[in-house]
Coordinates of C-alpha atoms and ligand atoms in Angstrom, one line a residue:
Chain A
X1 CA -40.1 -3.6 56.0
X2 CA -38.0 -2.9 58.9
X3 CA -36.9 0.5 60.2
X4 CA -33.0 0.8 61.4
X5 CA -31.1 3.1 62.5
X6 CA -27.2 2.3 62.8
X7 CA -24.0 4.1 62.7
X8 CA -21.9 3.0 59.8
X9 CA -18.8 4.6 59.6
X10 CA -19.3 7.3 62.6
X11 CA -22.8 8.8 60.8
X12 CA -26.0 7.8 61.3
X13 CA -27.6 6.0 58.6
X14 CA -31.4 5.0 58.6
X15 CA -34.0 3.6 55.8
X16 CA -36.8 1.3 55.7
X17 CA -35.3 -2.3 54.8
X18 CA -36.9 -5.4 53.8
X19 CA -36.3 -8.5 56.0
X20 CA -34.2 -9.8 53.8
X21 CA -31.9 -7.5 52.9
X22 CA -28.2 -8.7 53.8
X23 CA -25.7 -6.4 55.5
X24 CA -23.7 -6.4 52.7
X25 CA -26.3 -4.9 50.1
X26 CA -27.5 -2.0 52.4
X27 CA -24.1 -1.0 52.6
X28 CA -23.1 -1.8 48.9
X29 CA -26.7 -0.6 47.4
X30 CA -28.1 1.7 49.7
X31 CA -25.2 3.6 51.2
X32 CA -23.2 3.3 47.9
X33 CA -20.1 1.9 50.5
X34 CA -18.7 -0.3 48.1
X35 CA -15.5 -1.2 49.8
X36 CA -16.9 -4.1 51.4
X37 CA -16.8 -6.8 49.0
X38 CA -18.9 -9.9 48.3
X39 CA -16.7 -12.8 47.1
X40 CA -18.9 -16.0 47.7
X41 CA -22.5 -16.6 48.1
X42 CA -21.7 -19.5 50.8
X43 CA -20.5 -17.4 54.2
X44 CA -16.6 -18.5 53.1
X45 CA -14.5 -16.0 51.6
X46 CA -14.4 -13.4 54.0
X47 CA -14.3 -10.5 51.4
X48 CA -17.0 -8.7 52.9
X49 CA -16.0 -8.2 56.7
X50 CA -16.9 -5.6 58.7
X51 CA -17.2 -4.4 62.5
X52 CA -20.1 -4.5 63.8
X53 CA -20.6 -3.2 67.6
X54 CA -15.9 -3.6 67.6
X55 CA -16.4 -6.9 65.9
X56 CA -15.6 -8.5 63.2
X57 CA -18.6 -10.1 61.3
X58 CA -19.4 -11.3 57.6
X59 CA -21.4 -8.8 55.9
X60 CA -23.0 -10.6 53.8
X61 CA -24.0 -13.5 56.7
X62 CA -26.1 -10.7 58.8
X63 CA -29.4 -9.1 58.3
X64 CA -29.4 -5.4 58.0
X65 CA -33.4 -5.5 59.8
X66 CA -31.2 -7.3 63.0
X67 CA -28.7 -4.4 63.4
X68 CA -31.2 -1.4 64.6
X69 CA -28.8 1.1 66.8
X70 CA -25.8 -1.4 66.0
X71 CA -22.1 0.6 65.3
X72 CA -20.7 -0.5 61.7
X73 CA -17.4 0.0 60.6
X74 CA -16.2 -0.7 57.2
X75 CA -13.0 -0.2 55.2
X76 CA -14.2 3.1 54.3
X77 CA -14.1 4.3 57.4
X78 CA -11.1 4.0 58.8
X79 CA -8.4 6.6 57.3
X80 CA -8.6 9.3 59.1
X81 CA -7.1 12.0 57.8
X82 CA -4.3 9.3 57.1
X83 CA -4.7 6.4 56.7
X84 CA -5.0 3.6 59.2
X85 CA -1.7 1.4 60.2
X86 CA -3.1 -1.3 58.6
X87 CA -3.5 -0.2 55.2
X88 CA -0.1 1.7 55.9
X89 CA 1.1 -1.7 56.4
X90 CA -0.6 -3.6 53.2
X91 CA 0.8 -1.1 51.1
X92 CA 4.0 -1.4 52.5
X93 CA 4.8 -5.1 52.5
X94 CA 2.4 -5.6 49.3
X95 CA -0.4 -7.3 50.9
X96 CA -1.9 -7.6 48.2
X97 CA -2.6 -8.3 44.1
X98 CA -6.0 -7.8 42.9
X99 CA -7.4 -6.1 45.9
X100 CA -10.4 -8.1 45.7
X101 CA -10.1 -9.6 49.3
X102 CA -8.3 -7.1 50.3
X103 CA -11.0 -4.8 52.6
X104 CA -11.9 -7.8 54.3
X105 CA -8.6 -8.8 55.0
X106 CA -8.0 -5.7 56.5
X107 CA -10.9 -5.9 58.7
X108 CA -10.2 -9.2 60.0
X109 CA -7.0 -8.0 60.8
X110 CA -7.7 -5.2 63.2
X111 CA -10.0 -7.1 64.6
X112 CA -7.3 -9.9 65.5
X113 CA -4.6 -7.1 66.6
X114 CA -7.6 -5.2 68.9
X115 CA -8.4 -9.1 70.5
X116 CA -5.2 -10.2 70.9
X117 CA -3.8 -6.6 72.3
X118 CA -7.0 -6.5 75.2
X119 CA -6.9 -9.9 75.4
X120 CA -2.4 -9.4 76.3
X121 CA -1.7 -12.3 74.2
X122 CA 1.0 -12.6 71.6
X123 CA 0.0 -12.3 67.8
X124 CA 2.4 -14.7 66.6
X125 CA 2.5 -15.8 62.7
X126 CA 1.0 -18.7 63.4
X127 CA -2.0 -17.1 65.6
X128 CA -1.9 -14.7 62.4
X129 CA -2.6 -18.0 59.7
X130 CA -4.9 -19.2 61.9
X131 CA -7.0 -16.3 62.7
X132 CA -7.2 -15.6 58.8
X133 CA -8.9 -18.9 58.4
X134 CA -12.3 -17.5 57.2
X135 CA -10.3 -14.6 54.9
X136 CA -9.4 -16.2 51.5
X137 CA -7.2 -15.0 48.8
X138 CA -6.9 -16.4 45.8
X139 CA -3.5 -14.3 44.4
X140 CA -1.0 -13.4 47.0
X141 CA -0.1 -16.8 48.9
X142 CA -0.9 -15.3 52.0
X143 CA 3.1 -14.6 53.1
X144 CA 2.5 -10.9 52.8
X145 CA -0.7 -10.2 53.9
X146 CA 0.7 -12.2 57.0
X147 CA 3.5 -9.8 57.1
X148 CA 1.6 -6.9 56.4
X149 CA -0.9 -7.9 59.5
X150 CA 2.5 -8.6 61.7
X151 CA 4.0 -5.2 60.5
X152 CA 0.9 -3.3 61.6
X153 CA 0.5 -4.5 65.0
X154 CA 3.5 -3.1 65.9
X155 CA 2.3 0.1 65.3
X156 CA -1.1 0.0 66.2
Chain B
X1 CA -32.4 -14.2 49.1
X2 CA -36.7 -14.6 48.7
X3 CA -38.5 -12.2 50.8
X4 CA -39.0 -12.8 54.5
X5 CA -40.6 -10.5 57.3
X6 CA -38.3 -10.2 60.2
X7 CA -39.4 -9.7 63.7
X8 CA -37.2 -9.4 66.9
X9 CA -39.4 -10.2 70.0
X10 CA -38.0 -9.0 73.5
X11 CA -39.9 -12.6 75.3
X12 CA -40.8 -15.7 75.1
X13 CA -44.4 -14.9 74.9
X14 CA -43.3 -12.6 72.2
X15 CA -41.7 -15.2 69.7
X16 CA -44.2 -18.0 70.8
X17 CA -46.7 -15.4 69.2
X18 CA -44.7 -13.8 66.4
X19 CA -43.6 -18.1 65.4
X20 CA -47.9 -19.1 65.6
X21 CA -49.0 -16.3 63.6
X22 CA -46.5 -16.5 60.9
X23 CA -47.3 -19.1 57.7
X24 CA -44.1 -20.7 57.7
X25 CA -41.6 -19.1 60.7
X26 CA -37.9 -20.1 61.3
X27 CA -36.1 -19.0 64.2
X28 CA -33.0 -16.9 63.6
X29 CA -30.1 -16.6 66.0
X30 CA -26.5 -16.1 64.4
X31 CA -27.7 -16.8 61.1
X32 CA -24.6 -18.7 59.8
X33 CA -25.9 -21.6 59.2
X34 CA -29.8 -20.0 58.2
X35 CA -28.6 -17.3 56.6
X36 CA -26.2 -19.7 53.8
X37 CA -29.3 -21.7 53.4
X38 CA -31.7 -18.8 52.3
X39 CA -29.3 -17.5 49.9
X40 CA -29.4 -21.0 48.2
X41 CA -32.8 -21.1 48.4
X42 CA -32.6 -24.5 50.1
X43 CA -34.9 -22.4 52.5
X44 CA -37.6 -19.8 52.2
X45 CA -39.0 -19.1 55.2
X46 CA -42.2 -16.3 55.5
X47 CA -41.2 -15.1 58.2
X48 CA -37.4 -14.9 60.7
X49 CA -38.0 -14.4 64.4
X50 CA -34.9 -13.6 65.7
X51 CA -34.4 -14.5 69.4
X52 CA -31.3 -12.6 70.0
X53 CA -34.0 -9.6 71.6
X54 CA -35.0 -11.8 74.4
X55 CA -33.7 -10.9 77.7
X56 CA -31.1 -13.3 79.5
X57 CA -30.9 -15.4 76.1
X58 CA -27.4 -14.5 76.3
X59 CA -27.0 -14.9 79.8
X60 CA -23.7 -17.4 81.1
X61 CA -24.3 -18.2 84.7
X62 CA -22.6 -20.6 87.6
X63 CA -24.4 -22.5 90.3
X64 CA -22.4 -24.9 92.0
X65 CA -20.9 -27.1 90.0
X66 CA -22.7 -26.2 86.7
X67 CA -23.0 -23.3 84.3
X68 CA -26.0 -22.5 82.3
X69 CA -25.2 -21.0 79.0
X70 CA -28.0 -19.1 77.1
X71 CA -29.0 -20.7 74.0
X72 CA -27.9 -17.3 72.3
X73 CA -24.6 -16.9 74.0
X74 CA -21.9 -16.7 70.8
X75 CA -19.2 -19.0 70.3
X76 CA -16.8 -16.3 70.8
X77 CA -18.2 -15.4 74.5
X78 CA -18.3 -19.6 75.2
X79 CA -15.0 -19.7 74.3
X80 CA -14.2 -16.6 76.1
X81 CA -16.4 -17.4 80.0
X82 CA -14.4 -17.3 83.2
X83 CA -18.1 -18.9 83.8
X84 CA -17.7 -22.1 81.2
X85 CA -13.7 -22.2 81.7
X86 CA -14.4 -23.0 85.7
X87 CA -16.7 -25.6 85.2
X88 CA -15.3 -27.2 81.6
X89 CA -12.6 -25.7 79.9
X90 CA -12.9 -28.1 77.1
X91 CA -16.3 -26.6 76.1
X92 CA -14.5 -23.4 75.6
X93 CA -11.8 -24.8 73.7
X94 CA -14.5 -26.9 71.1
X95 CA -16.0 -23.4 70.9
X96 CA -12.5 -21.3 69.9
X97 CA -12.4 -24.1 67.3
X98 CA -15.6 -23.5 65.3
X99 CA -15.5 -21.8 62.5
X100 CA -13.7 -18.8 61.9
X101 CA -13.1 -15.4 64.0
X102 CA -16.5 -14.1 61.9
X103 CA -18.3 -17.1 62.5
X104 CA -17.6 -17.5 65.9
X105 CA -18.7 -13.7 66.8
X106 CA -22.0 -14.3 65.3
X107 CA -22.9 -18.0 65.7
X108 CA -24.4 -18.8 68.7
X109 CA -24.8 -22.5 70.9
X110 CA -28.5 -23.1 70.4
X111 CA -28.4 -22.5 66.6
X112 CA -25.8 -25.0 66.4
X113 CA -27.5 -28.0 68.7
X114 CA -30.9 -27.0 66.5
X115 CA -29.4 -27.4 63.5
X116 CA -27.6 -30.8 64.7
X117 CA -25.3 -30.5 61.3
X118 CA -23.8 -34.5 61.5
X119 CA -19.9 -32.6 61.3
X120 CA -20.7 -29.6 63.9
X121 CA -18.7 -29.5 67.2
X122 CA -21.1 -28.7 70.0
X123 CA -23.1 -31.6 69.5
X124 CA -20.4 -33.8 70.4
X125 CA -19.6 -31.6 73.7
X126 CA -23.1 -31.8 74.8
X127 CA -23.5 -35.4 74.3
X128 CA -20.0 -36.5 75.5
X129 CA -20.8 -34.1 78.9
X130 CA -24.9 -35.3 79.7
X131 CA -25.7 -32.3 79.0
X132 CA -29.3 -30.5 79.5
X133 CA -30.7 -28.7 76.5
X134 CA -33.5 -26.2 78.5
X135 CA -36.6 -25.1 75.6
X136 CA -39.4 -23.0 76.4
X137 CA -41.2 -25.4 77.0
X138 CA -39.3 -28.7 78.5
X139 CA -35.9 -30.0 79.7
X140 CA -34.3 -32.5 77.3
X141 CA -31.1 -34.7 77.9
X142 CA -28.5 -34.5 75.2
X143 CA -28.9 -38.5 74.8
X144 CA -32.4 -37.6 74.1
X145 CA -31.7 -34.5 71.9
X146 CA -30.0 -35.5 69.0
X147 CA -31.6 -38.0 67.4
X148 CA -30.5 -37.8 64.0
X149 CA -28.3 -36.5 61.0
X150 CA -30.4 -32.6 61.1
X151 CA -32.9 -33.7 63.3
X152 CA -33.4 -33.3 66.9
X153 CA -36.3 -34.0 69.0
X154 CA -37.4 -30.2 69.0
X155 CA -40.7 -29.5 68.4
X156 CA -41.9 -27.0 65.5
X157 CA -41.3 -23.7 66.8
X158 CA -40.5 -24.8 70.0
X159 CA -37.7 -22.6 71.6
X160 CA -34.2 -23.1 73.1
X161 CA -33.7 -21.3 75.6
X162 CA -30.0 -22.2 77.1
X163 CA -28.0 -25.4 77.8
X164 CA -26.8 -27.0 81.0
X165 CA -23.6 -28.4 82.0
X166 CA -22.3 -30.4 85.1
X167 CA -18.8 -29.8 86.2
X168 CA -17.3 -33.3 84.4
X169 CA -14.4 -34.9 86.1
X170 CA -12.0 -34.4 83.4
X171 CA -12.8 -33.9 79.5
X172 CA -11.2 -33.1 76.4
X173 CA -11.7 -32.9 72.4
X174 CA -10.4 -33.3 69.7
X175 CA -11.0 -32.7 66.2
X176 CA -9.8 -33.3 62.4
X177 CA -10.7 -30.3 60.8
X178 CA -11.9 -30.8 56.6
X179 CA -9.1 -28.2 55.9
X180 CA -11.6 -25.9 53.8
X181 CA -14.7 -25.9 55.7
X182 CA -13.1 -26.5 59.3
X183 CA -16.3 -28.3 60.1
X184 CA -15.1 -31.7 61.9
X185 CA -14.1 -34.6 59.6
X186 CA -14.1 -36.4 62.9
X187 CA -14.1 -34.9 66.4
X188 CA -14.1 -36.8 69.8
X189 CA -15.7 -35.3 73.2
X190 CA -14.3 -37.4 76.4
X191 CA -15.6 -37.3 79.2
X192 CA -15.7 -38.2 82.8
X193 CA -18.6 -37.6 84.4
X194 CA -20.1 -38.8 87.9
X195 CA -22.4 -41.0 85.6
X196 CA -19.9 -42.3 83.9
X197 CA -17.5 -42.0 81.2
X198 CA -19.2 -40.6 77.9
X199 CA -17.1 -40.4 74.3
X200 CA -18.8 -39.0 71.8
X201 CA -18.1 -38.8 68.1
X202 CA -19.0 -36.0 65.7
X203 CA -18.2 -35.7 61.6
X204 CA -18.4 -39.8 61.4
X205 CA -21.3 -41.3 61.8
X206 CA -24.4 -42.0 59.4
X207 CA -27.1 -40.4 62.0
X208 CA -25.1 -37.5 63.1
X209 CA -23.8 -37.4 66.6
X210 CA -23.3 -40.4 68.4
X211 CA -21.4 -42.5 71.1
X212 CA -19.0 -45.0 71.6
X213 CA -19.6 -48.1 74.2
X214 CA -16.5 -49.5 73.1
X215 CA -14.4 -46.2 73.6
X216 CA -16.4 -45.9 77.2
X217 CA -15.6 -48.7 77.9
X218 CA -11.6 -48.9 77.5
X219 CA -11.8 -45.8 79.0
X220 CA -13.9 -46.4 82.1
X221 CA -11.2 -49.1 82.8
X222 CA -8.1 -47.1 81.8
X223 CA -7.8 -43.0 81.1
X224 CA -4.9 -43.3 78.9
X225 CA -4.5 -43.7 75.3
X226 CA -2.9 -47.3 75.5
X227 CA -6.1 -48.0 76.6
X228 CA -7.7 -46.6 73.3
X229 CA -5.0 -49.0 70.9
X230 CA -7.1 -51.9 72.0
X231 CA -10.6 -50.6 71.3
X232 CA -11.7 -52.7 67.7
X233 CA -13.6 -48.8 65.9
X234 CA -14.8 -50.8 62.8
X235 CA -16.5 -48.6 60.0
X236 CA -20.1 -49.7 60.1
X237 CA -22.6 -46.8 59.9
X238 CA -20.1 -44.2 59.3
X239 CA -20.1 -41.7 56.5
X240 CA -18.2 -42.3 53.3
X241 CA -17.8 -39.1 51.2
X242 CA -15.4 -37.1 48.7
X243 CA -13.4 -35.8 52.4
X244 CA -13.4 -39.6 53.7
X245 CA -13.8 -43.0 53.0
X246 CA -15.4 -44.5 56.2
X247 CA -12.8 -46.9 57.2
X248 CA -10.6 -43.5 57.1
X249 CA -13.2 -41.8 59.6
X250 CA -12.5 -44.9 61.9
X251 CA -9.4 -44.6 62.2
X252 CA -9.6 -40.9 62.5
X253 CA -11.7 -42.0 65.7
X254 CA -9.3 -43.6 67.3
X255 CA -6.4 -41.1 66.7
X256 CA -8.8 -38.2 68.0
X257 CA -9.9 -40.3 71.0
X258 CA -6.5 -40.4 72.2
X259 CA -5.9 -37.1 71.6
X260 CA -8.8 -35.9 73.6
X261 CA -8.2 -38.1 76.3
X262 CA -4.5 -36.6 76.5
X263 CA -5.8 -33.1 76.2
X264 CA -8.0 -33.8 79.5
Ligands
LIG301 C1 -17.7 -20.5 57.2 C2 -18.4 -21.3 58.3 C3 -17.7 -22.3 59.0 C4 -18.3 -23.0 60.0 N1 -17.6 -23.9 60.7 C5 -18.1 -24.6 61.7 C6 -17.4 -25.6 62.4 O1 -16.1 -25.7 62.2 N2 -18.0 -26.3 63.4 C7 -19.3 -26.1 63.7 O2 -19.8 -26.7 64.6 N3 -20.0 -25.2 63.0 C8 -19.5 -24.4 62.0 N4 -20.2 -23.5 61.4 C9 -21.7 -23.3 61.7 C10 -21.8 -22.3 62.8 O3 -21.3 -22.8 64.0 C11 -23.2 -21.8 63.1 O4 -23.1 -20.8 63.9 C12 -24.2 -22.8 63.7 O5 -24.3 -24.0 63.1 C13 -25.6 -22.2 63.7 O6 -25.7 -21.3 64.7 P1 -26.4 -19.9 64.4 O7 -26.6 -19.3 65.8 O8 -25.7 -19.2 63.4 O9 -27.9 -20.4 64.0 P2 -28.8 -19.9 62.8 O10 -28.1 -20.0 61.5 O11 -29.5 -18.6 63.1 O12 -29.9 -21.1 62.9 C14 -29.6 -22.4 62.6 C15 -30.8 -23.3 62.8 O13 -31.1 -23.4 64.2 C16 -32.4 -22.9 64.5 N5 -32.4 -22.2 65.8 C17 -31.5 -21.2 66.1 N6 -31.6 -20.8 67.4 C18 -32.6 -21.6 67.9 C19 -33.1 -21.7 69.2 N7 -32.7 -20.9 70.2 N8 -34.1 -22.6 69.4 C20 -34.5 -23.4 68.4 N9 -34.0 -23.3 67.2 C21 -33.0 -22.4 66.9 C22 -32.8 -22.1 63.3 O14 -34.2 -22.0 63.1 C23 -32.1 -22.8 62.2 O15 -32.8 -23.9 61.7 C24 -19.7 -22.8 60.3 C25 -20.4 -21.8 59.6 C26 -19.8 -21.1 58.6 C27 -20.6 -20.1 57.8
LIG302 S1 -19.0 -12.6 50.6 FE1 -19.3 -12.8 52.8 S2 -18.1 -14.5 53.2 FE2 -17.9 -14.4 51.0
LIG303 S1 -5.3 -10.0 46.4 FE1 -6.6 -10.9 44.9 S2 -7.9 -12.1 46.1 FE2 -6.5 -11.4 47.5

């Protein structure tokens, strides 16, 4: 058992984990955060990224033990009061079907915008495909959650 | 996942100790190659030591004409060094092409070179640039490191600690991503280097990493990809799987070499 202390979602969260205990199950089992989704058991799909310390990482690819006074974000935590231009911007353009990949996909798109905006380089569509390389869908074709991602970095 | 204790020394001395006392210890860094393995089970480890605590294992540094990169530096911050871009901007362009965005803020240099997967792209940058690979304990030369498909010539828990690179000439790589896992179906490091020209081929061969004296050779003679055309890549000792049949991987070679040696 390790003892951690992070911030997940702006409030400090703390427990006794075992070592193996991913990212994705102390956030899914012990903080009941069930946004964050687990699609694959293989690092792929992407369903279950998160910010960890601003970045984007795969939940389910990190040990929680590994993450003592680490800052987590997850989709949960990121409407605040409204809700954040990039789920303004999923809903908008219809970024999505089932929802399943959704959080994730969200995730890896603020993450791209925040890069690309400190970074003063253009988020073209085609950045946009390729930086959604590790996010997989299986309903919507992509062309709107492309859009969506497009549509919200404008705004943000 | 089966259980596993974790530990996170802050020194060497630390993880030298936390690795002997342990029944059966593996050394954790990003975790995105360890971490997929677990979950299969095709590892179970007693114990993770995760080296990510040890001070200046994350370190990039410049001295003259070559920068030492920390054996836990990510490939996000490779990719990103005013540090690796002055000495070898190609490095940091094989390291924006790992992965994904996920992957690349998590994985880190020395997991990759450990793990020596025969389609990973660091191995070919370090063995097309002479690179050093510095452990706790030795230096080793990248023509000495890799020495086979997932095998290296580490010593059980012996430690990288960061890897070496000489400012090359010019260099450049290429690679044919497998579309779904973006691993290399075939990638191709030039390079040249005051010892030489070096071309070396990830994704293809049999034995993991390895290079080319025919390609170093056309090269040495004529940086161009004319020079390339007349190089005879046959498909002996290279991988035939459900991605590519070998005599496809050889020709992927070829088409990669030239590409790298334009990118240079
Ligand atoms: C979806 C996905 C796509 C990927 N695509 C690519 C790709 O296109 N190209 C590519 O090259 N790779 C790719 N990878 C692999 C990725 O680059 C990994 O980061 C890398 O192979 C392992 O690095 P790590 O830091 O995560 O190591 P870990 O997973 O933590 O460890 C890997 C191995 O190295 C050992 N090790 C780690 N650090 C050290 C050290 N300092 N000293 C000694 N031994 C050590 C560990 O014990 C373990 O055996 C991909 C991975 C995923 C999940
Ligand atoms: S659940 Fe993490 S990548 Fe699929
Ligand atoms: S909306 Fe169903 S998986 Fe993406």
């Amino acid at each position: 058992m390790t003892q951690v202390t992070m911030t997940v979602n702006g409030k400090a969260a703390s427990g006794d984990v075992p070592g193996e205990t991913l990212l994705s199950d102390f956030l899914r089992e012990h903080l009941r955060l069930t946004g964050t989704h687990v699609g694959c058991d293989t690092s792929q799909c992407g369903a279950c990224v998160v910010h960890v310390d601003g970045k984007a990482v795969k939940s389910c690819t990190v040990l929680a033990a590994s993450l003592d006074g680490a800052e987590v974000t997850t989709v949960e935590g990121l409407a605040n009061g409204e809700l954040h231009p990039m789920q303004v911007a999923f809903n908008d353009n219809h970024g999505l079907q089932c929802g399943f990949c959704t959080p994730g996909m969200i995730m890896s798109g603020i993450d791209m915008v925040n890069r690309y905006k400190t970074e003063g380089r253009e988020l073209t569509e085609e950045a946009i495909r390729h930086e959604l390389e590790g996010n997989i869908c299986r309903c919507t074709g992509y062309h709107n959650i492309v859009r969506s991602i497009k549509d919200a970095a404008a705004s943000m | 996942m089966y259980a596993v204790n974790y530990h996170k020394p802050a020194s060497i001395e630390d993880a030298v100790a936390a690795i002997g006392g342990a029944e059966e210890a593996k050394i954790l860094a990003g975790g995105q190659t360890l971490l997929p393995t677990m979950k299969q089970h095709l590892a179970a480890p007693s114990d993770v030591v995760d080296v990510r605590g040890i001070s200046g294992m994350t370190d990039i540094a410049v001295r003259g004409d070559t920068v030492t990169i920390g054996a836990a530096a990510t490939h996000a911050a490779v990719a990103a060094s005013s540090e690796v871009d002055t000495v070898c901007p190609a490095l940091a362009t094989l390291a924006a092409g790992i992965g994904d965005p996920a992957v690349r803020h998590m994985g880190t240099i020395g997991g990759s070179i450990a793990n020596n997967d025969p389609a990973a792209d660091y191995p070919a940058g370090l063995l097309g640039l002479g690179a050093t690979i510095v452990t706790n304990q030795r230096e080793i030369a990248a023509d000495d490191f890799f020495t086979g498909m997932f095998t290296t010539a580490l010593e059980d828990g012996e430690i990288i600690t960061a890897v070496s690179v000489g400012k090359p000439d010019r260099a450049g790589y290429a690679k044919f991503r497998n579309p779904a896992s973006r691993y290399a179906m075939v990638g191709v490091f030039v390079a040249q280097t005051g010892s030489g020209v070096r071309v070396a081929v990830t994704g293809a061969g049999e034995d993991g990493v390895f290079r080319h004296a025919g390609l170093e050779a056309a090269l040495s003679s004529n940086w161009s990809s004319e020079a390339v055309d007349g190089v005879d890549v046959g498909s002996d000792g290279l991988m035939s799987d459900i991605h590519a049949s070998a005599d496809y991987r050889a020709h992927l070679i070829k088409v990669m070499a030239k590409r790298a040696a334009a990118a240079s």
